[in-house]
Coordinates of C-alpha atoms and ligand atoms in Angstrom, one line a residue:
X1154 CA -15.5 -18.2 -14.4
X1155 CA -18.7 -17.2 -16.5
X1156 CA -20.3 -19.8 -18.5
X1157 CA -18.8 -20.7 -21.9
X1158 CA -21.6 -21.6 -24.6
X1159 CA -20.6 -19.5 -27.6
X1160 CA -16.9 -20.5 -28.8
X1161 CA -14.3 -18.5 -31.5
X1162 CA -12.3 -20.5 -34.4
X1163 CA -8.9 -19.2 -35.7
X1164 CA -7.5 -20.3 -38.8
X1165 CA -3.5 -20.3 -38.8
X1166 CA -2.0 -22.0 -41.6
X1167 CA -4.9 -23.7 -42.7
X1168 CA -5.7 -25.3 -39.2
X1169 CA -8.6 -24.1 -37.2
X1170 CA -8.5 -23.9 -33.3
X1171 CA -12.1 -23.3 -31.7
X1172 CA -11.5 -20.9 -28.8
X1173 CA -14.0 -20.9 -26.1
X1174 CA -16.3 -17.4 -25.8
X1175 CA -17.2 -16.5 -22.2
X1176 CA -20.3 -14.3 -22.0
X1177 CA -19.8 -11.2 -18.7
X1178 CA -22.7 -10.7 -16.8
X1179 CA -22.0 -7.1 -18.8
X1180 CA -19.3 -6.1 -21.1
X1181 CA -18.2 -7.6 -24.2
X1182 CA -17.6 -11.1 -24.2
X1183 CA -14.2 -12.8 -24.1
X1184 CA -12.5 -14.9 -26.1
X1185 CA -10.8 -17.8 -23.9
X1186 CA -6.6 -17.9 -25.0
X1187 CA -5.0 -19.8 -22.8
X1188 CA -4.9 -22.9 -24.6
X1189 CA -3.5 -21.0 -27.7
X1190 CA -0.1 -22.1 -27.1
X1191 CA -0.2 -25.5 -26.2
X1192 CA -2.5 -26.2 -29.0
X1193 CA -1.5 -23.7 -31.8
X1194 CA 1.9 -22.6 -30.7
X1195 CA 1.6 -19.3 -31.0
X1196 CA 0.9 -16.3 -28.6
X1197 CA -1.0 -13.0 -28.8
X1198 CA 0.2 -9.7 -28.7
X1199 CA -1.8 -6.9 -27.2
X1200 CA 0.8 -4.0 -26.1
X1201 CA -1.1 -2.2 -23.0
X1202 CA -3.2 -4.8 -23.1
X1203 CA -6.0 -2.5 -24.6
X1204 CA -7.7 -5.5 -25.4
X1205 CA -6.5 -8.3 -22.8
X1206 CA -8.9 -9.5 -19.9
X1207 CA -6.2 -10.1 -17.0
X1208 CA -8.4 -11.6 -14.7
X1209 CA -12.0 -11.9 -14.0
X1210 CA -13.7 -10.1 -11.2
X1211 CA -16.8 -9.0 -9.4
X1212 CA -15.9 -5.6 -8.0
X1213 CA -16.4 -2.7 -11.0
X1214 CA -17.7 -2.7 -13.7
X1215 CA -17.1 0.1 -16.4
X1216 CA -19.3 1.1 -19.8
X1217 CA -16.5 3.5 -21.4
X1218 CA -18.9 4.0 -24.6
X1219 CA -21.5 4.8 -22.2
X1220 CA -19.4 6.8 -19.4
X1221 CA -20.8 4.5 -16.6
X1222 CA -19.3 3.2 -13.8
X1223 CA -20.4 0.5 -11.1
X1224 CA -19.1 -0.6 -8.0
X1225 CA -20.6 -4.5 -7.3
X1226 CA -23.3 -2.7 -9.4
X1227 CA -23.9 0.4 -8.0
X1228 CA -23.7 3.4 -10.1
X1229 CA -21.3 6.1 -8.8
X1230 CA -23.6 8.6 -8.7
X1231 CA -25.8 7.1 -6.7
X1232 CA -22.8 5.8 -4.1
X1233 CA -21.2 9.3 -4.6
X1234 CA -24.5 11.1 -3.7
X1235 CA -26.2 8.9 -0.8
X1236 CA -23.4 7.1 0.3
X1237 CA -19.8 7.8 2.0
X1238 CA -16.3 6.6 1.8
X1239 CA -16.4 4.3 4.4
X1240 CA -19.7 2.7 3.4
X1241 CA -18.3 2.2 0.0
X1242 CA -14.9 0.9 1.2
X1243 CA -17.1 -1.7 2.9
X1244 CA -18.9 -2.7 -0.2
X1245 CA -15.7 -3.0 -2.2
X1246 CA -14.1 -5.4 0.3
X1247 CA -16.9 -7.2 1.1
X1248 CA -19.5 -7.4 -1.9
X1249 CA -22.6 -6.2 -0.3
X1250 CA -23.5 -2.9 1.2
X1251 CA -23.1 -3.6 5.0
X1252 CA -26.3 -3.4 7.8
X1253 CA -26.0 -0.5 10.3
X1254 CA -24.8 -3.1 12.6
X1255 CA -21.9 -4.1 10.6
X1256 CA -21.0 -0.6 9.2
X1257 CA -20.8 0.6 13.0
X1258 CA -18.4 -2.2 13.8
X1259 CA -16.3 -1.8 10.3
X1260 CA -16.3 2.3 11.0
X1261 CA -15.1 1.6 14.5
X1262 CA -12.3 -0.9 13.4
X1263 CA -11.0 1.4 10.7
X1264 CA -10.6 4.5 13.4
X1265 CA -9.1 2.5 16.2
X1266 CA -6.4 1.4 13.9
X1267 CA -5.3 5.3 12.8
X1268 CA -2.4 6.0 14.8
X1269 CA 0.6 4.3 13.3
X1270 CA 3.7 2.8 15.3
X1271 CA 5.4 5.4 17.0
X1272 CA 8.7 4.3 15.6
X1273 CA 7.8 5.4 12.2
X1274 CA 7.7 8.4 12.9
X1275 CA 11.9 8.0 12.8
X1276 CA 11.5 6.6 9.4
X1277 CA 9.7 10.0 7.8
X1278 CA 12.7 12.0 9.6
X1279 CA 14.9 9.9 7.1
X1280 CA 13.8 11.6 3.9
X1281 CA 14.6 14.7 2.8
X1282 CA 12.7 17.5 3.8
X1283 CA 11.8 18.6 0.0
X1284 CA 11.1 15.2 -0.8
X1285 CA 7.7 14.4 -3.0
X1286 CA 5.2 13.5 -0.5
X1287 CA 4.6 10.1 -2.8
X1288 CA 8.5 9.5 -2.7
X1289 CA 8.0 9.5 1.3
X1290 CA 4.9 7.2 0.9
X1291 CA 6.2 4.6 -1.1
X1292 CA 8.9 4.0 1.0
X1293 CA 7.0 4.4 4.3
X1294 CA 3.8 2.0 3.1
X1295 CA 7.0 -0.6 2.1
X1296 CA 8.1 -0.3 5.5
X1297 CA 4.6 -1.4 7.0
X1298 CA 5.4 -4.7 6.5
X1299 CA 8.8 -4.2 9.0
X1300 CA 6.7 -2.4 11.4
X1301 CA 3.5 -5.1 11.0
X1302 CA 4.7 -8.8 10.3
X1303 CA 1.8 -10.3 12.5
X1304 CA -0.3 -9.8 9.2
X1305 CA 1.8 -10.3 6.4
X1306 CA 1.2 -14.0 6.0
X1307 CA -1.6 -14.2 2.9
X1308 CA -2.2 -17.5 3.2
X1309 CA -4.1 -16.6 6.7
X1310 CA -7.2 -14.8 5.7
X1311 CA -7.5 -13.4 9.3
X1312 CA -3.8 -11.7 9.0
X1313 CA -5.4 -10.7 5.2
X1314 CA -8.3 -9.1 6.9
X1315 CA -6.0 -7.3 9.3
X1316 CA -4.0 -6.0 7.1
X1317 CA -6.7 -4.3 5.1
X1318 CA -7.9 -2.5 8.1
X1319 CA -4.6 -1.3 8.8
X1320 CA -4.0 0.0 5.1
X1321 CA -7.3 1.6 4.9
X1322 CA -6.9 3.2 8.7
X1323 CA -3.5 4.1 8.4
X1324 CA -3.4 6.1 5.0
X1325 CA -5.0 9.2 5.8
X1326 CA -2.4 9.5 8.8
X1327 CA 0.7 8.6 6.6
X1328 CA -0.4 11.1 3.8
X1329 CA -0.7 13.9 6.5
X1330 CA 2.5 13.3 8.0
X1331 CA 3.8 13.0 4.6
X1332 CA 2.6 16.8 4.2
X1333 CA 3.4 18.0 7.6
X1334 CA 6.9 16.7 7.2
X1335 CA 7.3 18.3 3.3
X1336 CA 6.5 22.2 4.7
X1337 CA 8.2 21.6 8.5
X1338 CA 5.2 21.3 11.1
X1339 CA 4.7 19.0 13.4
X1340 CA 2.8 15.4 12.9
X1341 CA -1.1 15.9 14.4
X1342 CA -2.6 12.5 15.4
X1343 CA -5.6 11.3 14.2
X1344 CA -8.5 12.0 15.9
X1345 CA -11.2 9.4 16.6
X1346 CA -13.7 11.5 17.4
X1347 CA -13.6 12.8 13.4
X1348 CA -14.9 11.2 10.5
X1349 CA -12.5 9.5 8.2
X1350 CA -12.4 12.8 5.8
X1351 CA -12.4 15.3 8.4
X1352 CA -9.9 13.7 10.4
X1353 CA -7.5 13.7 7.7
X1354 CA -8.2 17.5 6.7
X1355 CA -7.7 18.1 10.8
X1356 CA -4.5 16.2 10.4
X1357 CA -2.9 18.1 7.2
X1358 CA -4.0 21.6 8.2
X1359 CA -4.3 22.1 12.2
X1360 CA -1.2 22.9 14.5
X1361 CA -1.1 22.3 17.6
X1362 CA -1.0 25.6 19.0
X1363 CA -4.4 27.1 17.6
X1364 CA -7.9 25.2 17.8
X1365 CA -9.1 24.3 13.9
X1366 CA -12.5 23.6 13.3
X1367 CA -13.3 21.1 10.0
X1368 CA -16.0 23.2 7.6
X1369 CA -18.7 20.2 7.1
X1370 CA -18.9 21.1 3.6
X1371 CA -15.1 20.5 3.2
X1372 CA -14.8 17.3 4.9
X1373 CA -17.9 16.5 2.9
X1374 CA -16.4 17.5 -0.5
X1375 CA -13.3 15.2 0.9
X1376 CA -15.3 12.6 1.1
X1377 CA -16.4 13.2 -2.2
X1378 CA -13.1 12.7 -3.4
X1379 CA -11.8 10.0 -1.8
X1380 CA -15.2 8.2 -2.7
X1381 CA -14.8 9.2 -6.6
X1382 CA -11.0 7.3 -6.5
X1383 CA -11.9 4.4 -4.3
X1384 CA -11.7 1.7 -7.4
X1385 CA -11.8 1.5 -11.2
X1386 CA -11.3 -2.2 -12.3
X1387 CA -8.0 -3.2 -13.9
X1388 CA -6.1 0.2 -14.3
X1389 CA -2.5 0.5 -14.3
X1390 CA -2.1 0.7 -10.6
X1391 CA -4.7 -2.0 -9.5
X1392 CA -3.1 -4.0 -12.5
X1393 CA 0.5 -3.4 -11.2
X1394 CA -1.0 -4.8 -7.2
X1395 CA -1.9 -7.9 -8.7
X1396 CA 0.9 -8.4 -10.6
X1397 CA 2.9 -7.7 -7.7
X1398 CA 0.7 -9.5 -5.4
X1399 CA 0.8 -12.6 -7.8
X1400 CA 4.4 -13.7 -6.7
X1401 CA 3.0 -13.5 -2.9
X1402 CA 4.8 -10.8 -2.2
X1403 CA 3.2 -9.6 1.4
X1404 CA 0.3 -6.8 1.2
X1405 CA 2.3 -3.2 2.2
X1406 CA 5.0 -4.3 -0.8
X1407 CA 2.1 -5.2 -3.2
X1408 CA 0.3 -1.3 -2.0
X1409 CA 4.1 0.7 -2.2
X1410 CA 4.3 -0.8 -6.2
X1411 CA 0.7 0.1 -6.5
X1412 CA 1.3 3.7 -5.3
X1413 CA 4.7 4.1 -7.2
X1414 CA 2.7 3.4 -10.9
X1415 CA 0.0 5.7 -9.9
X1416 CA 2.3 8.4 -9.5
X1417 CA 3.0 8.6 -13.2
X1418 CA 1.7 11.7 -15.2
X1419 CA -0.7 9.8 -17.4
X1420 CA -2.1 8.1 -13.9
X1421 CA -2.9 9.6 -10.8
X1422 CA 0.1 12.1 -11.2
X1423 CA -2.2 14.0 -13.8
X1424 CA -4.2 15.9 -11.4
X1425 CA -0.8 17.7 -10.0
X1426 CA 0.4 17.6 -13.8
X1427 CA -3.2 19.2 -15.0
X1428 CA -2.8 22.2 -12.1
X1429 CA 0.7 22.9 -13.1
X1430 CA -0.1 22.9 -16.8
X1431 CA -3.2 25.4 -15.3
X1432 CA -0.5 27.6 -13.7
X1433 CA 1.9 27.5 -17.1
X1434 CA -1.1 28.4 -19.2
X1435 CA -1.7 31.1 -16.5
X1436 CA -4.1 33.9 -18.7
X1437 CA -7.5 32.7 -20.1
X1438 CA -6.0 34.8 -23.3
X1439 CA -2.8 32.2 -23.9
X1440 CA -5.2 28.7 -23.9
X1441 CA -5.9 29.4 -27.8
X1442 CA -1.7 28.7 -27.9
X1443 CA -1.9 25.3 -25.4
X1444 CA -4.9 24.0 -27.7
X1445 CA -2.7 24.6 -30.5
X1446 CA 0.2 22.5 -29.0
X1447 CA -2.5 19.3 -28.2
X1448 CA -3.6 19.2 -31.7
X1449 CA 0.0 19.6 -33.0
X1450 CA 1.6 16.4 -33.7
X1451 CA 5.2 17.2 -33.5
X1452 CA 4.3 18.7 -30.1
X1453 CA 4.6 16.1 -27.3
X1454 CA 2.1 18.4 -25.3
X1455 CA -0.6 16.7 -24.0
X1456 CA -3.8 18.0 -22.3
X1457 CA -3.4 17.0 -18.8
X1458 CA -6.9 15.9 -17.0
X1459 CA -8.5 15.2 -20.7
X1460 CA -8.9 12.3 -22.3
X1461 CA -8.5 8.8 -20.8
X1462 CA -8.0 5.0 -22.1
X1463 CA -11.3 3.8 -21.3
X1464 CA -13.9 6.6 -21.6
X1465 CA -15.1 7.9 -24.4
X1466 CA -17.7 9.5 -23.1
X1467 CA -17.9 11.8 -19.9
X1468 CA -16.3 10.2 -16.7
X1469 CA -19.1 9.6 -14.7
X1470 CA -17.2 10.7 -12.1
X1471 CA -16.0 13.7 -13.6
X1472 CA -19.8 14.7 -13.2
X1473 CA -19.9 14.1 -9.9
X1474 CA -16.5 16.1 -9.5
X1475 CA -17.3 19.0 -11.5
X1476 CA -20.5 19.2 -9.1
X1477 CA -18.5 18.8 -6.5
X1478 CA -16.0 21.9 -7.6
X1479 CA -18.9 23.9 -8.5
X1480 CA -20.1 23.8 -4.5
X1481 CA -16.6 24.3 -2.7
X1482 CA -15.6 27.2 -4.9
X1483 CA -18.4 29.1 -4.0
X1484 CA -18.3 28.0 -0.4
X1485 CA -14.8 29.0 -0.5
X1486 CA -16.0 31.9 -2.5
X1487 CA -12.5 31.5 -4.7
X1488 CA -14.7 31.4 -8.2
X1489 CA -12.6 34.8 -9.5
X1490 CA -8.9 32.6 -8.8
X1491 CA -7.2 33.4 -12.2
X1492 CA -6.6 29.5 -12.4
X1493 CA -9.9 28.5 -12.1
X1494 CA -11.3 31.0 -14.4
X1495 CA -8.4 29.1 -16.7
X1496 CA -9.7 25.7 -15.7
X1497 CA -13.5 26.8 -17.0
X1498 CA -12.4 28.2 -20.1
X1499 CA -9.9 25.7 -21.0
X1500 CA -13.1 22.6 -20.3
X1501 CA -15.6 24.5 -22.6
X1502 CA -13.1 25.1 -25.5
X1503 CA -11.9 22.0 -25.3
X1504 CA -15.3 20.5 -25.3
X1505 CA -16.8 22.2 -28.1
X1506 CA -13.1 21.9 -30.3
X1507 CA -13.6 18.9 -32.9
X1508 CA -10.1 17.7 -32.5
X1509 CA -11.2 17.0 -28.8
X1510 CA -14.8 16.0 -30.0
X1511 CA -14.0 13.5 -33.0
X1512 CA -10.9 12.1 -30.6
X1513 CA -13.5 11.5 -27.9
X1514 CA -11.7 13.8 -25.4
X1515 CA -13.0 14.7 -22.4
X1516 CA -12.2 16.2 -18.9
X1517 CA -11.5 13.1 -16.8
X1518 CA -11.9 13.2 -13.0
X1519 CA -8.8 14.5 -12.1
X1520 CA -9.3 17.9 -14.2
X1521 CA -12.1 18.6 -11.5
X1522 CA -10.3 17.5 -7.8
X1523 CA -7.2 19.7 -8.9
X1524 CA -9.4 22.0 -8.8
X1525 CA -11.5 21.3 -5.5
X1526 CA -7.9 21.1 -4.1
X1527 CA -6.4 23.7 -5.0
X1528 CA -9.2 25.8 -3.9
X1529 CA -8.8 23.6 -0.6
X1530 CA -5.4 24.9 -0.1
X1531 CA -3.5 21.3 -0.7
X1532 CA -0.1 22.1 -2.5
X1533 CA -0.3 20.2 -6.2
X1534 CA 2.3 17.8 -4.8
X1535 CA -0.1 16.4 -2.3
X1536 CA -3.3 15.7 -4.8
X1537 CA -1.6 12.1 -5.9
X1538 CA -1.3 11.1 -2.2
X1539 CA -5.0 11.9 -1.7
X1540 CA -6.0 10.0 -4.8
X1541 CA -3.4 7.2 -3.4
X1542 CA -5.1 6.8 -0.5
X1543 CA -8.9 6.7 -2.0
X1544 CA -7.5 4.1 -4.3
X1545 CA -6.2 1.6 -1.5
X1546 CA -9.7 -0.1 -0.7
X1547 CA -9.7 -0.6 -4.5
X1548 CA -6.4 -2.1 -4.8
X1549 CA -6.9 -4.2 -1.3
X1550 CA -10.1 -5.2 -2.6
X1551 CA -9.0 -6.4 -5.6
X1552 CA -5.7 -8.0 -4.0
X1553 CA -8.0 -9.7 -1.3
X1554 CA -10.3 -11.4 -4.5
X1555 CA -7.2 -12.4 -6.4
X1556 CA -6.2 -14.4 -3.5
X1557 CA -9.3 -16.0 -2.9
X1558 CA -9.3 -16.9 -6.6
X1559 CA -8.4 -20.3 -7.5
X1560 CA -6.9 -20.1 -10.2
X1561 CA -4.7 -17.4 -9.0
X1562 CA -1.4 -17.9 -10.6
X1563 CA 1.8 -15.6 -10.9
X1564 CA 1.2 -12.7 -13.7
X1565 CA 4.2 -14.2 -16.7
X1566 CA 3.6 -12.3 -19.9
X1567 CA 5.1 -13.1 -22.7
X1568 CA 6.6 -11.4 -25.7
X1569 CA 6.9 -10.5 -29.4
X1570 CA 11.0 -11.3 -29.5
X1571 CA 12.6 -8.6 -32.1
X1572 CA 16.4 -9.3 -31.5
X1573 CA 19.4 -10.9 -32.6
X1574 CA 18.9 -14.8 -32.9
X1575 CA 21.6 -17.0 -31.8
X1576 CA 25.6 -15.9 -31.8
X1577 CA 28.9 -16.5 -30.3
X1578 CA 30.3 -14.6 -28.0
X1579 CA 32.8 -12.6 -29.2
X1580 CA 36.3 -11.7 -27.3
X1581 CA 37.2 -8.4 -26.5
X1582 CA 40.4 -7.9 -28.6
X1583 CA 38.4 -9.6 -31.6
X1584 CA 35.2 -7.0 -32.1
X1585 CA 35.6 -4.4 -34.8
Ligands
LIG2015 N1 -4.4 16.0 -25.3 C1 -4.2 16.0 -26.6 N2 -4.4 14.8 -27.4 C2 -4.7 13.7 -26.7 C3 -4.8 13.7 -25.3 C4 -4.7 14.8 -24.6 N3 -4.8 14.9 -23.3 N4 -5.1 12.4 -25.0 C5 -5.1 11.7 -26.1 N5 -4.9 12.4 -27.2 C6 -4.8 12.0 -28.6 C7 -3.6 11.3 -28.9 O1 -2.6 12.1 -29.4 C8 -4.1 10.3 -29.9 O2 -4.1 11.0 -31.2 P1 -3.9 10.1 -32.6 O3 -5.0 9.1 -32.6 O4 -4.0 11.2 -33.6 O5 -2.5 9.5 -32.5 C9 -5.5 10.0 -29.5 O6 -5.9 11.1 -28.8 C10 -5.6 8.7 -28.6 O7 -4.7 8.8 -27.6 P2 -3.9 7.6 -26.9 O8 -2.7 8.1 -26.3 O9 -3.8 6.5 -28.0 O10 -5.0 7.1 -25.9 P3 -4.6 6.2 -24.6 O11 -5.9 5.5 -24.3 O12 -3.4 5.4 -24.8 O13 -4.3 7.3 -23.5 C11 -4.4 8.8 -21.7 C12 -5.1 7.7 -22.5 C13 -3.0 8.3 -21.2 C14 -5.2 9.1 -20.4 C15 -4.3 10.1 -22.5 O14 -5.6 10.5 -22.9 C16 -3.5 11.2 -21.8 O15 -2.3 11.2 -21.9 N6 -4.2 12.1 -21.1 C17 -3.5 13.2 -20.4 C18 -3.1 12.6 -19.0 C19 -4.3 12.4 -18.1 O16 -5.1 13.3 -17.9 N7 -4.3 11.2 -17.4 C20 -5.3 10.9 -16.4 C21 -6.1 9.7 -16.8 S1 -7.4 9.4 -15.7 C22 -6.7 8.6 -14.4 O17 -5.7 8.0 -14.4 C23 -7.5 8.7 -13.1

């Protein structure tokens, strides 16, 4: 906990509680409540916590104002640009960026532990062939901890370790089956001579009857992505893992809630909702009528990809992204798709609107990998698996930290109580 020297006073019916202040190595400070009740009886209310500090933490930091972003105080940028996935994942779970001895051994670990149990393989054939390739992960990263009870006990940080490994190997393979399964084609194995994002494009687009060769710039734009999404402090997701985690439920439970939250629209779900909205809009000439809608406040339209809770500036990684898309549509030389020519017409009126401007709007990263997947070839339905399975380091990282905290305790908000007061219960024949 950081050190407290500056302290808060409230004054509730004429009697003043000082409230110690702890000062973040950055950020605003924090104002220390959890003494309020005991002391003043009362609690605080902060709906979507928009201004609650859950827990305290050393991982990311974010500047919203500023639009920067920090992982154990590296800028994105930097990390997105000289640095890869796996050397990031590293530095999430483990603090420091690792030697070339101990990324070797972390890299090797991570791609001997790619194949999953061949029995759940039985457990994909269970869903429904149209299912939502998130509906078939949830269920299937629950069922790790069936299939893997030799590390689900947290209070063994060896089975802790193992299990990380295991969620971070495994993902890439469960996503792609996921895929394979949703459009009929066989499961490909993971290949250990690829690297973490090539191997997972091998495994969503090869068959097994032709010979597929991963474009380096692909796998590198991949990498990209999966980089981009590996953490981002306290969102709803990482929020709902800790949460979940809190009660000591085992690590593949805590991941499956953290993948069911992300899936919402206003989440990770918004880079499939932003390319749908892209194909609804369809014609550069109809975005004057969607902008129209945003602004409109009896319309329940929304943007999708624009705006976000904490940025009010650009996303730093939205940058990085829009870089990113910039590179792989010309590669893919796709830069005259009708929906991408949408997608760039629909970011600079938007930018340059003053309902977007004075409300702080901007594209948010997932406005940009719709687009990088899309020109990929990945059906919408698969862009929230891949952002799933970036964010698992981040969510494992932070799980692993809450439980080294010690003053780890289960998550048990409380509420603003708006209904009846005490009655009797009334019999049936007796109610009017
Ligand atoms: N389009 C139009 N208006 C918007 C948009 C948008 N995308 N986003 C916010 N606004 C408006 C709201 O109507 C509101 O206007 P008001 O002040 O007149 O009432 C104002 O901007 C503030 O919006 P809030 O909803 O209060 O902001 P909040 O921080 O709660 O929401 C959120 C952030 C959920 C991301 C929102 O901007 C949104 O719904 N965006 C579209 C979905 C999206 O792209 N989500 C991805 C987020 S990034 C991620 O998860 C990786």
């Amino acid at each position: 906990m950081a050190d407290t020297t500056k302290t808060a006073t409230l004054t509730l019916d004429g009697k003043s509680y000082e409230l110690p202040v702890h000062s973040p190595t950055a950020g605003p400070d924090v104002i220390d409540i959890r003494k309020l009740y005991g002391t003043a009886g009362v609690f605080t209310y902060d709906p979507g916590f928009t201004s609650t500090a859950s827990c305290d933490s050393t991982i990311t930091f974010i500047d919203g104002e500023e639009g920067v972003l920090l992982h154990r105080g590296y800028p994105i940028d930097q990390l997105a640009g000289k640095s890869h996935y796996l050397e990031v994942c590293y530095l999430l779970l483990y603090g420091e960026l690792p030697t070339a001895a101990q990324l070797e051994k972390f890299e090797t670990t991570i791609t001997r532990h790619t194949m999953i149990h061949e029995q759940m393989h039985n457990f994909f054939r269970g869903f429904r062939r149209d299912a939502h390739p998130m509906a078939t992960m949830v269920g299937v990263i629950g069922a790790m901890s069936a299939f893997y009870h030799d590390s689900t006990d947290i209070s063994d940080p060896r089975q802790r370790e193992i299990a990380s490994h295991r969620l971070i190997a495994k993902m890439p393979t469960i996503a792609a089956m996921a895929y394979k399964y949703s459009i009929g084609q066989p499961f490909v194995y993971p290949r250990n001579d690829l690297d973490y994002a090539a191997n997972f494009i091998h495994m969503c687009f090869s068959v097994p009857a032709e010979e597929y060769q991963v474009d380096p710039i692909l796998s590198r734009a991949m990498d990209r992505i999966f980089t981009l999404h590996a953490d981002h402090e306290q969102n709803a997701s990482t929020s709902t893992v800790r949460l979940a985690s809190s009660s000591g439920a085992n690590p593949f439970a805590c991941i499956a809630a953290g993948i069911a939250c992300l899936w919402g629209p206003a989440h990770g779900g918004a880079n499939q909702a932003c390319l749908e909205m892209l194909k609804e809009i369809g014609t550069v000439d109809r975005i004057p009528e969607y902008i129209a809608r945003a602004k409109d406040k009896n319309d329940p339209f929304r943007l999708m990809g624009f705006g976000h809770r904490v940025y009010k500036n650009m996303d730093p990684r939205a940058t990085v992204m829009k870089e990113s898309a910039d590179e792989v549509l010309e590669l893919l030389g796709v830069e005259d798709n009708p929906l991408l020519q949408v997608a760039k017409e629909l970011e600079q009126i938007a930018l340059n609107d003053p309902y977007f401007k004075e409300k702080k709007l901007f594209p948010n990263v997932d406005f940009y990998s719709g687009i990088i997947l899309e020109a990929m070839g990945f059906p919408t339905s698969m862009f929230t698996p891949i952002f799933a399975l970036s964010r698992t380091v981040g969510w494992i990282s932070q799980w692993k930290e809450m439980l080294n905290d010690p003053q780890n305790k289960i998550g048990r908000p409380r509420q603003l109580y708006l209904g009846s007061t005490l009655r009797d219960y009334v019999d049936i024949e007796d109610r009017g």
